[in-house]
Short mmCIF file of C-alpha atoms and ligand atoms in Angstrom, two decimals:
data_model
loop_
_atom_site.label_atom_id
_atom_site.label_comp_id
_atom_site.label_asym_id
_atom_site.label_seq_id
_atom_site.Cartn_x
_atom_site.Cartn_y
_atom_site.Cartn_z
CA MET U 1 -2.22 -9.18 -10.03
CA GLY U 2 -1.48 -12.89 -9.92
CA GLY U 3 -3.01 -15.86 -11.69
CA VAL U 4 -3.57 -18.28 -8.83
CA SER U 5 -7.07 -19.69 -8.51
CA THR U 6 -9.11 -18.49 -5.56
CA ASP U 7 -11.73 -21.19 -6.14
CA THR U 8 -10.87 -22.69 -2.77
CA HIS U 9 -12.17 -19.55 -1.05
CA THR U 10 -15.90 -18.96 -0.96
CA PRO U 11 -17.27 -15.42 -0.53
CA ASP U 12 -17.94 -16.26 3.13
CA GLN U 13 -14.33 -17.31 3.63
CA VAL U 14 -13.13 -14.13 1.93
CA ARG U 15 -15.47 -12.14 4.21
CA ARG U 16 -13.93 -13.86 7.24
CA LEU U 17 -10.43 -12.93 6.03
CA VAL U 18 -11.57 -9.30 5.65
CA GLU U 19 -12.88 -9.38 9.24
CA VAL U 20 -9.55 -10.69 10.53
CA ALA U 21 -7.63 -8.07 8.51
CA GLU U 22 -9.81 -5.30 9.96
CA LEU U 23 -9.61 -6.61 13.52
CA LEU U 24 -5.82 -6.77 13.39
CA ALA U 25 -5.40 -3.41 11.64
CA ARG U 26 -7.59 -1.78 14.31
CA GLU U 27 -5.63 -3.42 17.17
CA ALA U 28 -2.26 -2.40 15.70
CA GLY U 29 -3.68 1.04 14.91
CA ALA U 30 -4.69 1.56 18.54
CA LEU U 31 -1.19 0.53 19.65
CA ILE U 32 0.66 2.91 17.35
CA LEU U 33 -1.73 5.80 18.03
CA ASP U 34 -1.10 5.36 21.75
CA GLY U 35 2.66 5.19 21.06
CA ARG U 36 2.46 8.41 19.03
CA ARG U 37 1.00 10.20 22.07
CA ARG U 38 4.13 9.24 24.01
CA HIS U 39 7.69 9.45 22.77
CA VAL U 40 8.66 8.53 19.18
CA SER U 41 12.30 7.99 18.27
CA VAL U 42 14.29 6.19 15.61
CA ALA U 43 15.20 2.61 16.57
CA ALA U 44 17.17 1.70 13.41
CA THR U 45 17.73 2.61 9.77
CA LYS U 46 17.41 0.46 6.63
CA SER U 47 18.21 1.27 2.97
CA SER U 48 19.60 4.72 3.87
CA ALA U 49 19.96 6.95 6.95
CA GLN U 50 16.59 8.49 6.01
CA ASP U 51 14.82 5.08 5.88
CA VAL U 52 13.91 4.82 9.55
CA VAL U 53 12.30 2.26 11.84
CA THR U 54 10.69 3.36 15.11
CA ALA U 55 10.17 1.18 18.16
CA MET U 56 6.47 1.27 17.28
CA ASP U 57 7.05 -0.28 13.82
CA LEU U 58 8.60 -3.22 15.65
CA ALA U 59 5.94 -3.37 18.38
CA SER U 60 3.10 -3.15 15.84
CA GLU U 61 4.50 -5.97 13.73
CA ALA U 62 5.06 -8.08 16.87
CA LEU U 63 1.39 -7.55 17.78
CA LEU U 64 0.24 -8.52 14.28
CA ARG U 65 2.38 -11.69 14.34
CA ARG U 66 1.21 -12.66 17.81
CA ARG U 67 -2.47 -12.20 16.94
CA LEU U 68 -2.14 -14.06 13.62
CA ALA U 69 -0.49 -16.97 15.46
CA GLU U 70 -3.59 -17.06 17.71
CA LEU U 71 -6.28 -16.55 15.06
CA ARG U 72 -4.74 -18.09 11.92
CA PRO U 73 -1.97 -20.45 13.13
CA ASP U 74 -1.62 -22.30 9.78
CA ASP U 75 -1.11 -19.19 7.64
CA GLY U 76 2.20 -17.65 6.56
CA ILE U 77 3.27 -14.07 7.34
CA LEU U 78 5.34 -11.57 5.35
CA GLY U 79 6.02 -8.37 7.26
CA GLU U 80 8.14 -5.28 6.59
CA GLU U 81 10.26 -5.60 9.73
CA GLU U 82 10.61 -9.36 10.36
CA GLY U 83 10.41 -10.90 6.89
CA PHE U 84 8.73 -14.11 5.74
CA GLN U 85 7.52 -17.01 7.81
CA ALA U 86 5.95 -19.84 5.77
CA GLY U 87 2.62 -21.42 6.70
CA SER U 88 0.83 -24.61 5.59
CA SER U 89 -2.64 -23.32 4.59
CA GLY U 90 -1.70 -21.55 1.33
CA VAL U 91 -2.74 -18.16 2.75
CA THR U 92 -0.05 -15.57 3.56
CA TRP U 93 -0.67 -12.38 5.52
CA VAL U 94 1.27 -9.43 4.14
CA VAL U 95 1.56 -6.71 6.77
CA ASP U 96 3.00 -3.22 7.02
CA PRO U 97 2.99 -2.30 10.73
CA ILE U 98 3.29 1.44 9.97
CA ASP U 99 3.10 2.66 6.39
CA GLY U 100 4.23 6.26 6.43
CA THR U 101 6.87 5.88 9.13
CA VAL U 102 8.42 9.29 8.38
CA ASN U 103 5.00 10.95 8.85
CA TYR U 104 4.66 9.01 12.11
CA LEU U 105 8.04 10.25 13.28
CA TYR U 106 7.14 13.87 12.51
CA GLY U 107 3.62 13.78 13.97
CA LEU U 108 1.93 14.05 10.55
CA PRO U 109 -1.38 12.14 10.43
CA ALA U 110 -0.95 10.28 7.10
CA TYR U 111 0.24 6.92 8.38
CA ALA U 112 -1.56 3.58 8.45
CA VAL U 113 -1.50 -0.09 9.31
CA SER U 114 -1.87 -2.32 6.25
CA VAL U 115 -2.99 -5.97 6.53
CA ALA U 116 -3.72 -8.25 3.57
CA ALA U 117 -4.34 -11.96 2.98
CA VAL U 118 -2.99 -13.39 -0.27
CA VAL U 119 -2.68 -16.81 -1.91
CA GLY U 120 0.14 -17.90 -4.19
CA PRO U 121 3.85 -17.09 -3.99
CA PRO U 122 4.08 -14.00 -1.72
CA GLU U 123 5.23 -11.53 -4.40
CA PRO U 124 2.93 -8.90 -5.96
CA ALA U 125 3.56 -10.29 -9.47
CA THR U 126 2.45 -13.80 -8.50
CA TRP U 127 0.01 -13.58 -5.60
CA THR U 128 -3.74 -13.16 -5.68
CA ALA U 129 -4.93 -10.83 -2.92
CA LEU U 130 -8.12 -12.04 -1.24
CA ALA U 131 -8.70 -9.54 1.55
CA GLY U 132 -7.21 -6.31 2.81
CA CYS U 133 -7.58 -3.52 5.35
CA VAL U 134 -5.78 -0.18 5.58
CA HIS U 135 -6.45 1.73 8.80
CA ALA U 136 -5.32 5.31 9.48
CA PRO U 137 -5.69 5.61 13.27
CA GLU U 138 -5.25 9.41 13.50
CA ASP U 139 -8.56 10.06 11.74
CA GLY U 140 -10.03 6.58 12.24
CA ARG U 141 -10.50 5.74 8.56
CA VAL U 142 -10.84 1.99 7.86
CA PHE U 143 -10.63 0.90 4.21
CA THR U 144 -11.51 -2.73 3.51
CA ALA U 145 -11.77 -4.92 0.43
CA GLY U 146 -12.52 -8.56 -0.33
CA ARG U 147 -11.79 -10.07 -3.73
CA GLY U 148 -15.00 -9.90 -5.76
CA LEU U 149 -16.82 -8.23 -2.87
CA GLY U 150 -15.97 -4.58 -3.48
CA ALA U 151 -14.10 -1.94 -1.45
CA ARG U 152 -15.51 0.00 1.48
CA LEU U 153 -14.75 2.94 3.72
CA GLU U 154 -16.92 2.56 6.82
CA GLY U 155 -19.84 0.97 5.01
CA ARG U 156 -19.62 3.25 1.95
CA THR U 157 -18.84 1.43 -1.30
CA LEU U 158 -15.84 2.98 -3.02
CA ARG U 159 -15.53 3.84 -6.69
CA VAL U 160 -12.58 5.46 -8.46
CA ASN U 161 -13.16 8.72 -10.32
CA PRO U 162 -14.18 8.46 -13.98
CA ALA U 163 -11.29 8.81 -16.43
CA ARG U 164 -10.33 12.46 -16.92
CA PRO U 165 -7.85 13.99 -19.36
CA LEU U 166 -4.34 13.86 -17.89
CA ILE U 167 -4.17 17.66 -17.63
CA ASP U 168 -7.27 17.54 -15.34
CA SER U 169 -5.96 14.62 -13.26
CA LEU U 170 -4.60 14.83 -9.71
CA LEU U 171 -1.65 12.46 -9.57
CA GLY U 172 -0.26 10.74 -6.47
CA THR U 173 3.25 9.37 -6.19
CA GLY U 174 6.04 8.64 -3.73
CA PHE U 175 9.80 8.50 -3.56
CA GLY U 176 12.31 5.90 -2.41
CA TYR U 177 14.93 6.46 0.26
CA THR U 178 18.19 6.33 -1.73
CA ALA U 179 19.75 9.33 -3.50
CA THR U 180 20.19 7.39 -6.78
CA ARG U 181 16.52 6.39 -6.91
CA ARG U 182 15.38 9.89 -5.97
CA ARG U 183 17.48 11.58 -8.64
CA SER U 184 15.67 9.61 -11.35
CA GLN U 185 12.27 10.02 -9.62
CA ALA U 186 12.82 13.81 -9.60
CA ARG U 187 13.48 13.70 -13.36
CA ILE U 188 10.14 11.90 -13.93
CA VAL U 189 8.21 14.32 -11.69
CA ALA U 190 9.71 17.28 -13.60
CA GLU U 191 8.36 15.79 -16.85
CA LEU U 192 4.91 14.95 -15.46
CA LEU U 193 4.15 18.07 -13.40
CA PRO U 194 3.47 20.36 -16.40
CA ARG U 195 1.12 17.73 -17.90
CA VAL U 196 -1.25 17.12 -14.95
CA ARG U 197 -3.57 19.12 -12.65
CA ASP U 198 -1.11 18.69 -9.76
CA ILE U 199 0.92 16.12 -7.87
CA ARG U 200 0.53 14.91 -4.27
CA ARG U 201 3.21 13.13 -2.22
CA VAL U 202 1.31 12.08 0.90
CA GLY U 203 3.92 9.71 2.35
CA SER U 204 2.02 6.43 2.64
CA ALA U 205 1.60 4.26 -0.43
CA ALA U 206 -1.16 2.24 1.25
CA LEU U 207 -3.16 5.44 1.86
CA ASP U 208 -2.39 6.71 -1.67
CA LEU U 209 -4.00 3.60 -3.17
CA CYS U 210 -7.01 3.83 -0.84
CA THR U 211 -7.35 7.58 -1.50
CA LEU U 212 -7.44 6.80 -5.22
CA ALA U 213 -10.18 4.22 -4.51
CA ALA U 214 -12.20 6.91 -2.70
CA GLY U 215 -11.79 9.52 -5.47
CA GLY U 216 -9.20 11.69 -3.68
CA LEU U 217 -6.66 11.08 -6.45
CA ASP U 218 -7.26 10.39 -10.14
CA LEU U 219 -4.07 8.48 -10.84
CA TYR U 220 -1.12 7.07 -8.90
CA TYR U 221 2.27 5.69 -9.81
CA GLU U 222 5.34 4.76 -7.81
CA ARG U 223 8.60 2.94 -8.40
CA GLY U 224 10.06 0.90 -5.54
CA LEU U 225 6.96 -0.29 -3.68
CA GLN U 226 7.56 -3.31 -1.48
CA PRO U 227 4.97 -6.12 -1.18
CA TRP U 228 3.66 -4.83 2.18
CA ASP U 229 3.28 -1.25 0.86
CA MET U 230 0.80 -2.33 -1.81
CA ALA U 231 -0.84 -5.63 -0.77
CA ALA U 232 -3.99 -4.27 0.87
CA GLY U 233 -4.13 -0.88 -0.88
CA ALA U 234 -3.91 -2.36 -4.39
CA LEU U 235 -6.84 -4.69 -3.62
CA VAL U 236 -8.89 -1.75 -2.28
CA ALA U 237 -8.11 0.19 -5.47
CA GLN U 238 -8.91 -2.76 -7.75
CA GLU U 239 -12.16 -3.50 -5.99
CA ALA U 240 -13.09 0.18 -6.44
CA GLY U 241 -12.68 -0.26 -10.19
CA ALA U 242 -9.03 0.75 -10.67
CA GLN U 243 -6.63 -0.97 -12.97
CA VAL U 244 -3.46 -1.65 -10.99
CA THR U 245 -0.57 -2.67 -13.18
CA GLY U 246 3.10 -2.26 -14.10
CA LEU U 247 4.91 -1.07 -17.22
CA ARG U 248 5.69 -2.99 -20.43
CA GLY U 249 2.93 -5.55 -19.87
CA HIS U 250 4.16 -6.56 -16.42
CA PRO U 251 1.97 -6.74 -13.34
CA ALA U 252 2.34 -4.14 -10.58
CA GLN U 253 5.57 -4.83 -8.70
CA GLU U 254 8.65 -3.12 -7.27
CA ALA U 255 9.79 -1.88 -10.71
CA MET U 256 6.59 0.17 -11.09
CA THR U 257 3.01 0.32 -9.88
CA VAL U 258 0.46 2.40 -11.80
CA ALA U 259 -3.19 2.72 -10.74
CA GLY U 260 -6.25 4.54 -11.98
CA PRO U 261 -9.44 4.18 -14.02
CA PRO U 262 -8.91 1.76 -16.94
CA GLY U 263 -9.63 4.49 -19.52
CA ARG U 264 -6.74 6.70 -18.36
CA VAL U 265 -4.03 4.40 -17.01
CA GLY U 266 -2.86 3.51 -20.54
CA GLU U 267 -1.86 7.11 -21.28
CA LEU U 268 0.14 7.40 -18.03
CA ILE U 269 1.79 4.03 -18.72
CA GLY U 270 2.79 5.22 -22.21
CA LEU U 271 4.38 8.37 -20.76
CA LEU U 272 6.18 6.50 -17.97
CA GLU U 273 7.51 3.93 -20.45
CA ALA U 274 8.75 6.65 -22.80
CA LEU U 275 10.47 8.37 -19.85
CA GLU U 276 11.95 5.04 -18.69
CA ALA U 277 10.49 5.63 -15.24
CA ASP U 278 11.21 1.99 -14.38
CA SER U 279 14.97 2.60 -14.38
CA ASP U 280 17.23 4.50 -11.96
CA GLU U 281 19.22 6.18 -14.77
C1 IPD J 301 6.94 4.17 2.45
C2 IPD J 301 5.67 4.91 2.15
C3 IPD J 301 5.92 5.99 1.13
C4 IPD J 301 6.50 5.44 -0.15
C5 IPD J 301 7.74 4.64 0.14
C6 IPD J 301 7.48 3.56 1.18
P1 IPD J 301 7.25 3.18 4.93
O1 IPD J 301 6.71 3.12 3.38
O2 IPD J 301 4.68 4.04 1.67
O3 IPD J 301 4.74 6.67 0.75
O4 IPD J 301 6.78 6.49 -1.01
O5 IPD J 301 8.11 4.03 -1.08
O6 IPD J 301 8.67 2.89 1.46
O7 IPD J 301 8.75 3.18 4.85
O8 IPD J 301 6.72 4.42 5.52
O9 IPD J 301 6.68 1.94 5.52
CA1 CA J 302 5.53 0.82 3.97
#
């Protein structure tokens, strides 16, 4: 992803960004876990009536913005709920205050806070991710990655699974919130399901990408990911040895994100291109 030089950031500076990402993800994680023990209700809806925002999505993003203003006042912020605020340092924090909001609403544990630091225009096709943390507060997992420094889950270095034949591969994916998008996503799943070991739809793209990094999935693809869904998770996956890319020679972006070991991603890309999985037809 991206082509912007990171020469201005030494390994120590990248390490410091990882520390900030982890600190903030843990603080927001504690807030939303506490909120989950109380009352969770829908505060608003977005792209469809099923695309919900809880009061805790808003509170978590407010916490992340407040803490970044204290710790990194010159940096920009792009967040799922409050949008983009430019900075002057060249670094932008891309934050998802709760990834897996529907799981959060239903009391399912697969939700996470995602915090990443990127340089370059704050779009997945153009940025270079430097640091990221995905934290799942229900089970305490903390995934971190620094560009060139590897990916970790609580001190353990992560490595994607070796490339397996597609029929032996466990595939992760997710669905959008609009009926039109889902109709075409269902068509793609129907084509892929007979050709793979099985399919998982966990409900948090950030955790899908980190799960892939840890060997819990062999391959992952999804159409419709937003910058905050993938910023930290894609870096964790890449630093664990995954290729993270799009279709038709494009980088990973909203149209399509595909991830997996370099030796197997090409076959999935070929299938997805032939099925026109990057269109809503
Ligand atoms: C969603 C989750 C889900 C993915 C959707 C995302 P949200 O994010 O990551 O797994 O399939 O595309 O929108 O709405 O829970 O922050
Ligand atoms: Ca999200």
